[in-house]
């Protein structure tokens, strides 16, 4: 049998590159992962070598195909998902990177962004057009920094000799020679108008970026290009691209308006499908493109928690009161929080508070407070912060949650998920396959290649492992929420 019934997902993350082969049923058949070096030239700066990104991604792709024990000719399509916003510039003729990639986490342009943020008219123009804030995360100020700091680059860019891309775009160019990106990645650059779905001349002008460096923007689901034959020994079409959180939303089959997913990792990333409406946020959330297919665009609201599972790493590495994250679950299982609330505002608080000067607090300590109470409060902090985002989303959209789909390392914790369901008063659903990002990229590519016919067919491939039903009485919920609110109040610098 030599039918083309497999999809290869390339999942290019911040610390590692991963590749997974899925079959027609959406089951993983082969996986490979490779870490690559993080480069920290100065405090607060983060870079990647684009060649390491490509090398690790390509090596894992070949290894995943070997692990799946299939002939590459049986791969119907490739899907790409990636760390978002990270910025690569390279020479059109040689493919050589102009310099290291500036990673999304890098804060080198924070001062410039703070300057922009002082002008309310500018902030509202940016937010109106892009759904974003002028923040160093997004690509535009990173491109500008390279133009300002790497000699000769601006001139050569103006001469049309330099290309810009986010990581998806750079990988696509390596794979196929095509200079294109998808709408989700474009929507994280601060240069893309999410209403007209085009690069925006006013924003390009604001950041001093010539249009000649920009990739063509295409729908997330659809044809992007075909791999060079020498790479896999046969041509394979790339038919799906999306940023990591967008792919995870798709992989969780959040296809209807009001469907949401939360990824509980080191930080948490919440995204809600808002259908064909780009919903502006009054609560500091980001409006973004979820994905597009043909001319049909789906939008989303997004919020993130800076310190999610990382709070457990802090208990493990600094306080040394647990030896591993799973141990926290075991120790916290038999106790309540004993009136203790832990607000891990180690790096400030994001939406809906936006207080960069807030710092962590543990409140409600008494002589009777135990180690277990504190561990429990740490686990609960992940839930409370997520609940704050969920509440903000509900306010912004007016749409109640029917359920929350979850993934990420800390979604292994039953304590976290049960409390999330109790606070949300809606079921929380953990899938069998928690590799939802790669799965989403595979689903998109499979749809784009015609392996599956529609979203309904895909939704049936997502299998739930466990659903947590809300079980808490109103009084207990109110008590917990009031305790959290009070603790946050004590954390805020702004008071
Ligand atoms: P990332 O992709 O952000 O690196 P992962 O999705 O791998 O993160 O999740 C890692 C996080 O999950 C860690 O911060 C860790 O504390 C947390 N974690 C792992 N296992 C558990 C568990 N059983 N209970 C609670 N948290 C956990």
Coordinates of C-alpha atoms and ligand atoms in Angstrom, one line a residue:
X1 CA 0.0 0.0 0.0
X2 CA 1.5 3.3 -1.0
X3 CA -1.4 5.8 -0.5
X4 CA -0.6 9.2 0.8
X5 CA -2.3 9.0 4.2
X6 CA 0.2 10.6 6.7
X7 CA 0.8 14.2 7.7
X8 CA 4.0 15.5 9.0
X9 CA 3.8 18.3 11.6
X10 CA 6.8 20.5 12.3
X11 CA 6.5 22.1 15.7
X12 CA 9.2 24.7 16.1
X13 CA 9.2 25.8 19.8
X14 CA 11.2 28.2 21.8
X15 CA 13.6 25.7 23.3
X16 CA 13.2 22.7 21.0
X17 CA 12.2 21.6 17.6
X18 CA 9.8 18.7 17.3
X19 CA 8.4 16.7 14.4
X20 CA 5.4 14.3 14.6
X21 CA 4.0 12.0 11.9
X22 CA 0.2 11.5 12.2
X23 CA -1.9 9.0 10.4
X24 CA -5.3 9.5 8.8
X25 CA -7.0 8.8 12.2
X26 CA -5.0 11.6 13.8
X27 CA -2.9 9.1 15.8
X28 CA 0.8 9.8 16.4
X29 CA 3.0 7.4 14.5
X30 CA 6.5 8.8 15.0
X31 CA 8.0 11.6 17.0
X32 CA 11.4 13.2 17.3
X33 CA 12.6 16.2 19.3
X34 CA 15.8 18.2 19.5
X35 CA 16.8 21.0 21.8
X36 CA 18.9 23.9 20.4
X37 CA 21.0 26.6 22.1
X38 CA 19.5 29.7 23.7
X39 CA 21.7 32.7 23.3
X40 CA 21.6 35.5 26.0
X41 CA 24.0 38.3 24.8
X42 CA 22.8 40.6 27.7
X43 CA 20.3 40.4 30.6
X44 CA 16.8 40.5 29.1
X45 CA 18.0 39.7 25.5
X46 CA 17.3 36.4 23.9
X47 CA 18.5 35.2 20.5
X48 CA 18.4 32.0 18.4
X49 CA 20.7 31.1 15.5
X50 CA 18.4 30.6 12.6
X51 CA 20.6 27.9 11.2
X52 CA 20.2 25.9 14.4
X53 CA 16.5 26.3 14.1
X54 CA 16.5 24.9 10.6
X55 CA 19.0 22.2 11.4
X56 CA 17.1 20.9 14.4
X57 CA 13.8 21.1 12.7
X58 CA 15.0 19.2 9.6
X59 CA 16.8 16.6 11.6
X60 CA 13.7 15.9 13.7
X61 CA 11.5 15.7 10.6
X62 CA 13.7 13.0 9.1
X63 CA 13.9 11.2 12.4
X64 CA 10.2 11.3 13.0
X65 CA 9.6 9.8 9.5
X66 CA 12.1 7.0 10.3
X67 CA 10.5 6.4 13.7
X68 CA 7.1 6.2 12.0
X69 CA 8.6 3.5 9.6
X70 CA 7.1 5.0 6.6
X71 CA 8.3 6.0 3.1
X72 CA 8.3 9.8 2.9
X73 CA 6.4 9.4 -0.4
X74 CA 3.4 8.4 1.8
X75 CA 3.2 11.9 3.4
X76 CA 0.3 13.8 2.0
X77 CA 1.2 17.1 3.5
X78 CA 3.4 19.1 5.9
X79 CA 2.0 21.5 8.5
X80 CA 4.1 24.0 10.3
X81 CA 3.5 25.5 13.7
X82 CA 6.0 27.8 15.5
X83 CA 7.1 30.0 18.3
X84 CA 5.5 33.3 17.4
X85 CA 6.9 36.8 16.8
X86 CA 10.5 35.7 16.7
X87 CA 12.2 37.6 13.9
X88 CA 14.6 36.4 11.2
X89 CA 16.1 38.5 8.5
X90 CA 18.2 36.8 5.7
X91 CA 19.8 37.7 2.4
X92 CA 17.6 36.8 -0.5
X93 CA 20.5 35.5 -2.7
X94 CA 22.4 33.4 -0.3
X95 CA 19.9 32.5 2.4
X96 CA 22.4 33.6 5.0
X97 CA 20.8 35.1 8.1
X98 CA 21.7 38.8 8.5
X99 CA 22.2 38.1 12.3
X100 CA 20.7 35.9 15.0
X101 CA 16.9 35.7 15.3
X102 CA 15.5 38.0 17.9
X103 CA 13.3 35.8 20.1
X104 CA 9.8 36.9 21.2
X105 CA 10.9 37.0 24.9
X106 CA 13.7 39.5 24.1
X107 CA 13.2 42.9 25.8
X108 CA 15.8 44.9 23.9
X109 CA 13.1 47.1 22.3
X110 CA 11.1 47.7 25.5
X111 CA 12.2 51.3 25.9
X112 CA 11.2 52.2 22.4
X113 CA 7.8 50.5 23.0
X114 CA 7.4 52.5 26.3
X115 CA 7.9 55.7 24.3
X116 CA 5.3 54.7 21.8
X117 CA 2.9 53.8 24.6
X118 CA 3.0 57.4 25.9
X119 CA 1.0 58.5 22.9
X120 CA -2.6 57.4 23.4
X121 CA -3.6 58.2 19.8
X122 CA -0.8 56.0 18.6
X123 CA -1.7 53.2 21.0
X124 CA -5.4 53.2 19.9
X125 CA -4.4 53.3 16.2
X126 CA -2.1 50.3 16.7
X127 CA -4.7 48.4 18.8
X128 CA -7.5 49.3 16.3
X129 CA -5.6 47.9 13.4
X130 CA -3.6 45.0 14.8
X131 CA -5.5 44.0 18.0
X132 CA -2.1 44.3 19.8
X133 CA -0.3 46.7 22.1
X134 CA 3.1 48.3 21.3
X135 CA 5.1 45.7 23.1
X136 CA 8.6 44.3 22.6
X137 CA 7.1 40.8 22.1
X138 CA 5.9 41.6 18.6
X139 CA 8.1 41.5 15.5
X140 CA 8.0 45.1 14.2
X141 CA 10.4 46.7 16.8
X142 CA 12.7 43.8 16.5
X143 CA 13.0 44.3 12.7
X144 CA 13.6 48.0 13.3
X145 CA 16.3 47.2 15.8
X146 CA 18.2 45.1 13.3
X147 CA 17.9 47.9 10.7
X148 CA 19.2 50.4 13.2
X149 CA 22.0 48.2 14.6
X150 CA 23.4 45.9 11.9
X151 CA 25.4 48.0 9.5
X152 CA 24.3 48.1 5.9
X153 CA 21.1 46.2 6.4
X154 CA 18.6 49.0 5.9
X155 CA 20.3 50.0 2.6
X156 CA 20.3 46.4 1.3
X157 CA 16.7 45.9 2.4
X158 CA 15.7 49.1 0.5
X159 CA 17.5 47.6 -2.5
X160 CA 15.2 44.5 -2.2
X161 CA 18.1 42.2 -1.1
X162 CA 16.8 41.2 2.3
X163 CA 13.8 39.1 3.4
X164 CA 12.0 39.1 6.7
X165 CA 10.1 36.2 8.2
X166 CA 8.8 34.8 11.4
X167 CA 10.0 31.3 12.1
X168 CA 7.3 29.6 10.0
X169 CA 8.2 31.8 7.1
X170 CA 12.0 31.0 7.4
X171 CA 11.3 27.3 7.6
X172 CA 8.9 27.5 4.6
X173 CA 11.6 29.3 2.6
X174 CA 14.2 26.6 3.6
X175 CA 11.8 23.8 2.7
X176 CA 10.3 25.3 -0.6
X177 CA 12.0 28.5 -1.6
X178 CA 8.7 30.3 -1.2
X179 CA 8.7 33.6 0.8
X180 CA 5.2 33.5 2.4
X181 CA 3.6 33.3 5.9
X182 CA 0.2 32.7 7.2
X183 CA -2.4 35.1 8.6
X184 CA -1.8 34.1 12.2
X185 CA 1.9 34.7 12.2
X186 CA 1.4 37.9 10.2
X187 CA -1.1 39.1 12.9
X188 CA 1.7 39.0 15.6
X189 CA 4.1 41.4 13.8
X190 CA 2.4 44.7 14.6
X191 CA 2.4 45.4 10.9
X192 CA -0.7 43.5 9.8
X193 CA -4.2 44.9 9.7
X194 CA -6.5 42.2 11.0
X195 CA -9.5 43.8 9.4
X196 CA -8.3 44.2 5.9
X197 CA -6.0 41.2 6.3
X198 CA -3.1 43.1 4.7
X199 CA 0.2 44.6 5.6
X200 CA -0.5 48.2 6.7
X201 CA 1.3 51.1 5.0
X202 CA 0.9 53.4 8.0
X203 CA 2.4 50.9 10.4
X204 CA 5.3 50.1 8.0
X205 CA 6.0 53.8 7.9
X206 CA 5.8 54.1 11.7
X207 CA 8.4 51.4 12.2
X208 CA 10.5 52.4 9.1
X209 CA 10.2 49.0 7.4
X210 CA 10.3 48.7 3.6
X211 CA 7.5 46.6 2.2
X212 CA 10.0 44.7 0.0
X213 CA 11.2 42.6 3.0
X214 CA 7.7 41.3 3.8
X215 CA 6.4 37.8 2.9
X216 CA 3.2 37.2 1.0
X217 CA 0.4 36.5 3.5
X218 CA -1.8 33.4 2.8
X219 CA -4.6 31.6 4.6
X220 CA -3.5 29.2 7.3
X221 CA -5.2 26.3 5.7
X222 CA -4.2 25.9 2.0
X223 CA -1.2 25.5 -0.3
X224 CA 2.0 27.3 0.5
X225 CA 4.6 25.5 -1.6
X226 CA 6.3 22.1 -2.3
X227 CA 9.5 20.9 -0.6
X228 CA 12.7 20.7 -2.6
X229 CA 13.1 17.1 -3.7
X230 CA 16.6 16.7 -2.2
X231 CA 15.2 17.2 1.3
X232 CA 13.0 14.1 1.7
X233 CA 13.7 12.4 -1.6
X234 CA 10.3 13.3 -2.9
X235 CA 8.3 16.5 -3.2
X236 CA 5.8 17.1 -0.3
X237 CA 3.3 20.0 -0.3
X238 CA 3.1 22.4 2.7
X239 CA -0.6 23.0 3.2
X240 CA -1.0 24.4 6.7
X241 CA 0.7 27.0 8.8
X242 CA -0.2 28.6 12.1
X243 CA 1.5 30.1 15.2
X244 CA 1.7 27.7 18.2
X245 CA -1.3 28.9 20.2
X246 CA -3.5 29.1 17.2
X247 CA -2.6 25.6 16.1
X248 CA -3.3 24.4 19.7
X249 CA -6.8 26.0 19.5
X250 CA -7.3 24.1 16.2
X251 CA -5.9 20.9 17.6
X252 CA -8.3 21.1 20.5
X253 CA -11.1 21.3 17.9
X254 CA -12.3 24.6 19.2
X255 CA -14.1 25.4 16.0
X256 CA -17.2 27.1 17.3
X257 CA -17.6 30.6 18.7
X258 CA -17.1 30.5 22.5
X259 CA -14.9 27.4 22.4
X260 CA -11.7 27.9 24.4
X261 CA -8.4 26.2 25.3
X262 CA -5.9 26.8 28.0
X263 CA -2.3 25.6 27.8
X264 CA -0.9 25.1 31.3
X265 CA 2.9 25.3 30.7
X266 CA 5.6 27.3 32.3
X267 CA 3.2 30.2 31.6
X268 CA -0.4 29.7 30.6
X269 CA -1.9 30.7 27.3
X270 CA -5.7 31.0 26.9
X271 CA -7.4 31.5 23.6
X272 CA -11.1 31.7 22.8
X273 CA -12.6 31.4 19.3
X274 CA -14.8 34.5 18.7
X275 CA -16.0 33.4 15.3
X276 CA -16.1 35.9 12.4
X277 CA -15.9 38.8 14.9
X278 CA -12.6 40.5 15.9
X279 CA -13.6 41.4 19.5
X280 CA -11.8 44.4 21.0
X281 CA -10.9 43.9 24.6
X282 CA -11.7 46.3 27.5
X283 CA -9.7 44.1 29.8
X284 CA -6.3 44.1 28.3
X285 CA -6.6 41.0 26.2
X286 CA -5.2 40.7 22.7
X287 CA -7.4 40.4 19.6
X288 CA -5.9 38.0 17.1
X289 CA -6.6 36.0 14.0
X290 CA -7.3 32.3 15.0
X291 CA -6.8 31.0 11.5
X292 CA -8.3 31.4 8.0
X293 CA -9.3 29.1 5.2
X294 CA -10.0 30.7 1.8
X295 CA -11.5 34.1 2.5
X296 CA -13.2 32.9 5.7
X297 CA -11.4 34.3 8.7
X298 CA -11.9 33.1 12.3
X299 CA -10.8 35.5 15.1
X300 CA -9.8 34.9 18.7
X301 CA -9.2 36.6 22.0
X302 CA -6.0 35.7 23.8
X303 CA -4.6 36.2 27.3
X304 CA -1.6 34.8 29.1
X305 CA -0.4 34.1 32.6
X306 CA 3.3 34.9 33.0
X307 CA 3.9 32.5 35.9
X308 CA 1.9 29.3 35.6
X309 CA 3.7 25.9 36.2
X310 CA 6.8 28.0 36.9
X311 CA 5.5 28.7 40.4
X312 CA 6.0 25.0 41.1
X313 CA 9.5 25.2 39.7
X314 CA 10.1 28.0 42.2
X315 CA 8.9 25.9 45.1
X316 CA 11.1 23.1 43.9
X317 CA 14.3 25.1 43.1
X318 CA 14.2 28.0 45.5
X319 CA 12.1 27.0 48.6
X320 CA 12.9 23.3 48.0
X321 CA 9.7 22.2 49.6
X322 CA 8.9 19.8 46.8
X323 CA 11.2 17.7 44.7
X324 CA 9.0 17.7 41.6
X325 CA 5.8 19.2 40.2
X326 CA 3.8 15.9 40.5
X327 CA 4.8 15.7 44.2
X328 CA 3.0 19.0 44.6
X329 CA -0.2 17.3 43.5
X330 CA 0.3 14.5 46.0
X331 CA 1.0 16.8 48.9
X332 CA -1.8 19.2 48.1
X333 CA -4.4 16.4 47.6
X334 CA -5.3 16.0 51.2
X335 CA -5.6 19.6 52.3
X336 CA -7.4 22.9 51.5
X337 CA -5.4 26.2 51.3
X338 CA -6.0 27.0 55.0
X339 CA -6.8 30.6 54.1
X340 CA -3.4 31.0 52.2
X341 CA -3.3 32.7 48.9
X342 CA -0.2 32.9 46.7
X343 CA 0.0 35.5 44.0
X344 CA 3.1 34.7 42.0
X345 CA 3.6 38.1 40.4
X346 CA 7.3 37.5 40.1
X347 CA 7.5 39.5 36.9
X348 CA 4.4 41.7 37.4
X349 CA 0.8 40.9 36.6
X350 CA -0.7 40.7 33.1
X351 CA -4.3 40.9 31.9
X352 CA -6.6 42.0 33.4
X353 CA -4.4 43.9 35.9
X354 CA -1.4 45.0 33.8
X355 CA 0.8 46.0 36.7
X356 CA 4.4 45.4 35.7
X357 CA 5.6 46.6 39.1
X358 CA 3.4 44.2 41.1
X359 CA 5.5 41.6 43.0
X360 CA 4.6 38.2 44.5
X361 CA 2.9 37.8 47.8
X362 CA 1.7 35.0 50.1
X363 CA -1.2 36.1 52.3
X364 CA -3.1 34.6 55.1
X365 CA -0.2 32.9 56.9
X366 CA -0.7 31.8 60.5
X367 CA 1.2 29.7 63.1
X368 CA -1.0 26.8 61.8
X369 CA -0.1 27.2 58.1
X370 CA 1.6 24.1 56.8
X371 CA 3.9 23.4 53.9
X372 CA 1.0 21.6 52.3
X373 CA -1.2 24.7 52.5
X374 CA 1.4 26.7 50.7
X375 CA 1.9 24.1 48.0
X376 CA -1.9 24.0 47.6
X377 CA -2.0 27.8 47.3
X378 CA 0.7 27.6 44.7
X379 CA -1.3 25.1 42.6
X380 CA -4.5 27.2 43.1
X381 CA -2.7 30.4 41.9
X382 CA -2.4 28.8 38.4
X383 CA -6.2 28.3 38.5
X384 CA -7.1 31.7 39.9
X385 CA -5.0 33.6 37.3
X386 CA -6.6 31.6 34.5
X387 CA -10.0 32.2 36.0
X388 CA -9.3 36.0 35.9
X389 CA -8.6 35.7 32.2
X390 CA -11.7 33.6 31.6
X391 CA -13.8 36.2 33.4
X392 CA -12.3 39.0 31.3
X393 CA -13.0 37.1 28.2
X394 CA -16.6 36.4 29.2
X395 CA -17.0 40.2 29.9
X396 CA -15.5 41.2 26.5
X397 CA -17.4 38.7 24.4
X398 CA -20.7 38.4 26.3
X399 CA -20.4 34.7 25.4
X400 CA -20.5 32.2 28.3
X401 CA -18.1 29.2 28.2
X402 CA -19.6 25.9 27.4
X403 CA -16.4 24.1 28.3
X404 CA -12.6 24.6 28.5
X405 CA -10.2 22.3 26.7
X406 CA -6.8 22.0 28.3
X407 CA -3.2 20.9 27.5
X408 CA 0.4 21.6 28.6
X409 CA 2.5 20.0 31.4
X410 CA 0.5 21.3 34.4
X411 CA -2.8 20.0 32.9
X412 CA -1.7 16.6 34.3
X413 CA -2.8 18.0 37.7
X414 CA -6.3 16.8 38.6
X415 CA -6.3 19.4 41.4
X416 CA -5.8 22.2 39.0
X417 CA -8.4 21.0 36.6
X418 CA -11.1 20.3 39.2
X419 CA -10.8 23.7 40.7
X420 CA -10.8 25.3 37.3
X421 CA -14.1 23.6 36.5
X422 CA -15.5 24.6 39.9
X423 CA -14.6 28.3 39.4
X424 CA -15.7 28.4 35.7
X425 CA -18.9 26.4 36.5
X426 CA -18.4 24.6 33.2
X427 CA -16.7 21.3 32.3
X428 CA -12.9 21.2 31.8
X429 CA -11.8 18.6 29.2
X430 CA -8.3 17.0 29.0
X431 CA -7.6 15.1 25.7
X432 CA -5.8 11.8 25.2
X433 CA -3.3 13.5 23.0
X434 CA -1.8 16.5 24.8
X435 CA 0.4 17.3 21.8
X436 CA -2.3 19.6 20.6
X437 CA 0.0 22.2 18.9
X438 CA 1.5 19.6 16.5
X439 CA -1.9 18.0 16.1
X440 CA -3.4 21.3 15.1
X441 CA -0.8 21.9 12.5
X442 CA -1.4 18.4 11.2
X443 CA -5.1 18.9 11.1
X444 CA -4.7 22.1 9.2
X445 CA -2.3 20.6 6.7
X446 CA -4.5 17.5 6.2
X447 CA -7.5 19.7 5.5
X448 CA -5.5 21.9 3.2
X449 CA -4.4 18.7 1.3
X450 CA -7.9 17.2 1.2
X451 CA -7.0 14.3 3.4
X452 CA -10.0 15.2 5.6
X453 CA -13.0 17.0 4.2
X454 CA -14.1 19.4 7.0
X455 CA -13.8 20.4 10.6
X456 CA -16.5 18.0 11.7
X457 CA -14.4 15.1 10.5
X458 CA -11.5 16.4 12.5
X459 CA -13.4 17.1 15.6
X460 CA -14.3 13.4 15.8
X461 CA -10.5 12.6 16.0
X462 CA -10.0 14.6 19.2
X463 CA -10.5 12.2 22.0
X464 CA -11.2 13.3 25.6
X465 CA -9.3 11.5 28.3
X466 CA -11.0 13.0 31.3
X467 CA -13.7 15.6 31.9
X468 CA -13.9 17.5 35.2
X469 CA -17.4 18.6 36.1
X470 CA -18.1 21.5 38.3
X471 CA -18.9 20.3 41.8
X472 CA -18.3 23.2 44.2
X473 CA -21.2 25.0 46.1
X474 CA -21.6 28.7 45.5
X475 CA -20.6 29.8 49.0
X476 CA -17.3 28.0 48.8
X477 CA -16.6 29.4 45.4
X478 CA -17.4 33.0 46.6
X479 CA -15.1 32.5 49.6
X480 CA -12.2 31.4 47.5
X481 CA -12.7 34.2 44.9
X482 CA -12.9 36.8 47.6
X483 CA -9.7 35.5 49.2
X484 CA -7.9 35.7 45.8
X485 CA -9.2 39.2 45.1
X486 CA -7.9 40.4 48.4
X487 CA -4.5 38.9 47.9
X488 CA -4.2 40.4 44.4
X489 CA -5.1 43.8 45.9
X490 CA -2.2 43.5 48.3
X491 CA 0.1 42.6 45.4
X492 CA -0.6 45.5 43.1
X493 CA 2.0 48.2 43.2
X494 CA -0.6 50.7 42.0
X495 CA -2.7 49.6 45.0
Ligands
LIG1 P1 6.6 24.5 28.5 O1 6.1 24.0 27.1 O2 6.1 25.9 28.8 O3 8.0 24.4 28.7 P2 5.2 22.2 29.6 O4 3.9 22.2 28.9 O5 6.2 21.1 29.4 O6 5.9 23.6 29.6 O7 4.8 22.2 31.2 C1 5.8 22.4 32.2 C2 5.2 22.8 33.5 O8 4.3 21.9 33.9 C3 6.2 23.0 34.5 O9 6.2 24.4 35.0 C4 5.8 22.1 35.7 O10 5.9 22.8 36.9 C5 4.3 21.8 35.3 N1 3.9 20.4 35.7 C6 4.4 19.3 35.2 N2 3.8 18.2 35.7 C7 2.9 18.6 36.6 C8 2.0 18.1 37.5 N3 1.8 16.7 37.6 N4 1.2 18.9 38.3 C9 1.3 20.2 38.2 N5 2.2 20.8 37.3 C10 3.0 20.1 36.6

